[in-house]
């Protein structure tokens, strides 16, 4: 049973940076892709970024392009989200997710099979 655990969230001022981590359990963890999503209270869960587990293809939501960077360290079953130039509208619970669906859209939450518990990111203005 694969489990994902996010960490690194917190409170930061606008313009600041945070680095989120997502660690997966298991010795044979090998999904097709890993994604980051976020959800603010009363709003739908939205796609943030995704990365293939093999190769270096990445996808980003338009709202975070140029500010966020997704990366991975396969040997440690870990994916990261470096967030720079944070804005108040980035405030949300951030979730890590894993997908084994090769041909599903990376930006759809329904494409992902396993989710972490989430980590809160709050950006003050």
PDB file of C-alpha atoms in Angstrom:
ATOM      1  CA  UNK A   1       0.000   0.000   0.000  1.00  0.00           C
ATOM      2  CA  UNK A   2       1.614   3.204  -1.213  1.00  0.00           C
ATOM      3  CA  UNK A   3       1.335   6.207   1.082  1.00  0.00           C
ATOM      4  CA  UNK A   4       2.323   9.807   0.363  1.00  0.00           C
ATOM      5  CA  UNK A   5       3.321  12.317   3.031  1.00  0.00           C
ATOM      6  CA  UNK A   6       3.692  16.029   2.297  1.00  0.00           C
ATOM      7  CA  UNK A   7       5.786  18.422   4.360  1.00  0.00           C
ATOM      8  CA  UNK A   8       7.269  21.909   4.165  1.00  0.00           C
ATOM      9  CA  UNK A   9       4.148  24.039   4.330  1.00  0.00           C
ATOM     10  CA  UNK A  10       3.845  27.066   6.555  1.00  0.00           C
ATOM     11  CA  UNK A  11       3.238  30.791   6.777  1.00  0.00           C
ATOM     12  CA  UNK A  12       5.200  33.105   4.503  1.00  0.00           C
ATOM     13  CA  UNK A  13       4.953  36.730   3.403  1.00  0.00           C
ATOM     14  CA  UNK A  14       4.077  37.648  -0.164  1.00  0.00           C
ATOM     15  CA  UNK A  15       7.166  37.442  -2.340  1.00  0.00           C
ATOM     16  CA  UNK A  16       8.722  34.749  -0.183  1.00  0.00           C
ATOM     17  CA  UNK A  17       9.537  31.121  -0.916  1.00  0.00           C
ATOM     18  CA  UNK A  18       8.704  27.652   0.353  1.00  0.00           C
ATOM     19  CA  UNK A  19       9.835  24.179  -0.664  1.00  0.00           C
ATOM     20  CA  UNK A  20       7.346  21.338  -0.328  1.00  0.00           C
ATOM     21  CA  UNK A  21       8.341  17.691  -0.172  1.00  0.00           C
ATOM     22  CA  UNK A  22       6.319  14.553  -0.842  1.00  0.00           C
ATOM     23  CA  UNK A  23       7.743  11.232   0.287  1.00  0.00           C
ATOM     24  CA  UNK A  24       6.276   7.924  -0.865  1.00  0.00           C
ATOM     25  CA  UNK A  25       6.484   4.673   1.045  1.00  0.00           C
ATOM     26  CA  UNK A  26       7.501   1.373  -0.504  1.00  0.00           C
ATOM     27  CA  UNK A  27      10.656  -0.012  -2.085  1.00  0.00           C
ATOM     28  CA  UNK A  28       9.131  -0.468  -5.544  1.00  0.00           C
ATOM     29  CA  UNK A  29       7.470   2.910  -5.994  1.00  0.00           C
ATOM     30  CA  UNK A  30       7.316   3.646  -9.726  1.00  0.00           C
ATOM     31  CA  UNK A  31       4.309   5.683 -10.888  1.00  0.00           C
ATOM     32  CA  UNK A  32       3.865   7.147 -14.337  1.00  0.00           C
ATOM     33  CA  UNK A  33       3.759  10.670 -12.931  1.00  0.00           C
ATOM     34  CA  UNK A  34       3.529  12.694  -9.742  1.00  0.00           C
ATOM     35  CA  UNK A  35       1.412  15.789  -9.362  1.00  0.00           C
ATOM     36  CA  UNK A  36       0.813  18.672  -7.001  1.00  0.00           C
ATOM     37  CA  UNK A  37      -2.697  20.031  -6.491  1.00  0.00           C
ATOM     38  CA  UNK A  38      -4.055  22.675  -4.170  1.00  0.00           C
ATOM     39  CA  UNK A  39      -7.415  23.476  -2.639  1.00  0.00           C
ATOM     40  CA  UNK A  40      -8.619  26.573  -0.828  1.00  0.00           C
ATOM     41  CA  UNK A  41     -11.714  26.494   1.424  1.00  0.00           C
ATOM     42  CA  UNK A  42     -14.894  26.589  -0.644  1.00  0.00           C
ATOM     43  CA  UNK A  43     -13.019  26.118  -3.916  1.00  0.00           C
ATOM     44  CA  UNK A  44     -12.394  23.141  -6.152  1.00  0.00           C
ATOM     45  CA  UNK A  45      -9.113  21.287  -6.118  1.00  0.00           C
ATOM     46  CA  UNK A  46      -6.879  22.659  -8.872  1.00  0.00           C
ATOM     47  CA  UNK A  47      -3.842  21.388 -10.703  1.00  0.00           C
ATOM     48  CA  UNK A  48      -0.495  22.997  -9.903  1.00  0.00           C
ATOM     49  CA  UNK A  49       2.303  20.933 -11.459  1.00  0.00           C
ATOM     50  CA  UNK A  50       3.242  17.423 -12.572  1.00  0.00           C
ATOM     51  CA  UNK A  51       6.391  15.499 -13.422  1.00  0.00           C
ATOM     52  CA  UNK A  52       6.998  12.131 -15.079  1.00  0.00           C
ATOM     53  CA  UNK A  53       8.750   9.550 -12.922  1.00  0.00           C
ATOM     54  CA  UNK A  54      10.875   8.578 -15.901  1.00  0.00           C
ATOM     55  CA  UNK A  55      12.247  11.374 -18.048  1.00  0.00           C
ATOM     56  CA  UNK A  56      12.052  15.081 -17.321  1.00  0.00           C
ATOM     57  CA  UNK A  57       8.755  16.217 -18.818  1.00  0.00           C
ATOM     58  CA  UNK A  58       6.885  18.644 -16.600  1.00  0.00           C
ATOM     59  CA  UNK A  59       3.557  20.483 -16.700  1.00  0.00           C
ATOM     60  CA  UNK A  60       2.506  23.638 -14.863  1.00  0.00           C
ATOM     61  CA  UNK A  61      -0.679  25.562 -14.351  1.00  0.00           C
ATOM     62  CA  UNK A  62      -0.552  28.967 -16.038  1.00  0.00           C
ATOM     63  CA  UNK A  63      -0.943  30.643 -12.653  1.00  0.00           C
ATOM     64  CA  UNK A  64       2.375  29.256 -11.363  1.00  0.00           C
ATOM     65  CA  UNK A  65       4.560  29.157 -14.480  1.00  0.00           C
ATOM     66  CA  UNK A  66       7.847  30.925 -13.900  1.00  0.00           C
ATOM     67  CA  UNK A  67       7.371  30.863 -10.120  1.00  0.00           C
ATOM     68  CA  UNK A  68       7.073  27.173  -9.160  1.00  0.00           C
ATOM     69  CA  UNK A  69       9.409  24.320 -10.048  1.00  0.00           C
ATOM     70  CA  UNK A  70       8.616  20.633  -9.640  1.00  0.00           C
ATOM     71  CA  UNK A  71      11.444  18.124  -9.307  1.00  0.00           C
ATOM     72  CA  UNK A  72      12.050  14.596  -8.054  1.00  0.00           C
ATOM     73  CA  UNK A  73      14.603  12.322  -6.448  1.00  0.00           C
ATOM     74  CA  UNK A  74      13.617   8.816  -7.522  1.00  0.00           C
ATOM     75  CA  UNK A  75      16.070   7.001  -5.246  1.00  0.00           C
ATOM     76  CA  UNK A  76      14.342   8.590  -2.248  1.00  0.00           C
ATOM     77  CA  UNK A  77      10.797   8.211  -3.615  1.00  0.00           C
ATOM     78  CA  UNK A  78      10.421  11.952  -3.225  1.00  0.00           C
ATOM     79  CA  UNK A  79       9.001  14.799  -5.287  1.00  0.00           C
ATOM     80  CA  UNK A  80       9.497  18.487  -4.515  1.00  0.00           C
ATOM     81  CA  UNK A  81       7.733  21.735  -5.280  1.00  0.00           C
ATOM     82  CA  UNK A  82       9.872  24.849  -5.046  1.00  0.00           C
ATOM     83  CA  UNK A  83       7.592  27.874  -4.746  1.00  0.00           C
ATOM     84  CA  UNK A  84       9.032  31.338  -5.308  1.00  0.00           C
ATOM     85  CA  UNK A  85       7.465  34.797  -5.520  1.00  0.00           C
ATOM     86  CA  UNK A  86       4.496  33.566  -3.532  1.00  0.00           C
ATOM     87  CA  UNK A  87       1.232  35.480  -3.718  1.00  0.00           C
ATOM     88  CA  UNK A  88      -1.751  35.561  -1.330  1.00  0.00           C
ATOM     89  CA  UNK A  89      -3.777  33.684  -3.955  1.00  0.00           C
ATOM     90  CA  UNK A  90      -1.370  30.751  -3.556  1.00  0.00           C
ATOM     91  CA  UNK A  91      -2.819  30.152  -0.089  1.00  0.00           C
ATOM     92  CA  UNK A  92      -4.289  26.639   0.015  1.00  0.00           C
ATOM     93  CA  UNK A  93      -3.778  23.101   1.215  1.00  0.00           C
ATOM     94  CA  UNK A  94      -1.290  21.496  -1.138  1.00  0.00           C
ATOM     95  CA  UNK A  95      -1.654  17.817  -1.988  1.00  0.00           C
ATOM     96  CA  UNK A  96       0.795  15.407  -3.559  1.00  0.00           C
ATOM     97  CA  UNK A  97      -0.605  12.668  -5.780  1.00  0.00           C
ATOM     98  CA  UNK A  98       0.640   9.670  -7.767  1.00  0.00           C
ATOM     99  CA  UNK A  99      -0.763   8.336 -11.017  1.00  0.00           C
ATOM    100  CA  UNK A 100      -0.199   5.048 -12.806  1.00  0.00           C
ATOM    101  CA  UNK A 101      -2.415   6.023 -15.749  1.00  0.00           C
ATOM    102  CA  UNK A 102      -0.100   6.511 -18.733  1.00  0.00           C
ATOM    103  CA  UNK A 103      -2.585   8.270 -20.999  1.00  0.00           C
ATOM    104  CA  UNK A 104      -4.608  10.386 -18.583  1.00  0.00           C
ATOM    105  CA  UNK A 105      -4.300  14.174 -18.494  1.00  0.00           C
ATOM    106  CA  UNK A 106      -1.804  15.341 -15.901  1.00  0.00           C
ATOM    107  CA  UNK A 107      -3.999  18.271 -14.875  1.00  0.00           C
ATOM    108  CA  UNK A 108      -7.036  16.165 -13.934  1.00  0.00           C
ATOM    109  CA  UNK A 109      -7.354  15.089 -10.313  1.00  0.00           C
ATOM    110  CA  UNK A 110      -9.262  12.005 -11.463  1.00  0.00           C
ATOM    111  CA  UNK A 111      -6.111  10.709 -13.157  1.00  0.00           C
ATOM    112  CA  UNK A 112      -4.374  10.197  -9.818  1.00  0.00           C
ATOM    113  CA  UNK A 113      -4.677   7.063  -7.697  1.00  0.00           C
ATOM    114  CA  UNK A 114      -3.016   7.894  -4.373  1.00  0.00           C
ATOM    115  CA  UNK A 115      -3.095  11.164  -2.436  1.00  0.00           C
ATOM    116  CA  UNK A 116      -1.241  12.556   0.537  1.00  0.00           C
ATOM    117  CA  UNK A 117      -2.863  14.196   3.546  1.00  0.00           C
ATOM    118  CA  UNK A 118      -1.973  17.717   2.434  1.00  0.00           C
ATOM    119  CA  UNK A 119       0.137  20.516   3.856  1.00  0.00           C
ATOM    120  CA  UNK A 120      -1.089  24.055   4.522  1.00  0.00           C
ATOM    121  CA  UNK A 121       0.529  26.983   2.722  1.00  0.00           C
ATOM    122  CA  UNK A 122      -0.498  30.449   3.846  1.00  0.00           C
ATOM    123  CA  UNK A 123       0.800  33.584   2.124  1.00  0.00           C
ATOM    124  CA  UNK A 124       0.188  36.870   3.919  1.00  0.00           C
ATOM    125  CA  UNK A 125      -0.129  40.224   2.175  1.00  0.00           C
TER     126      UNK A 125
END
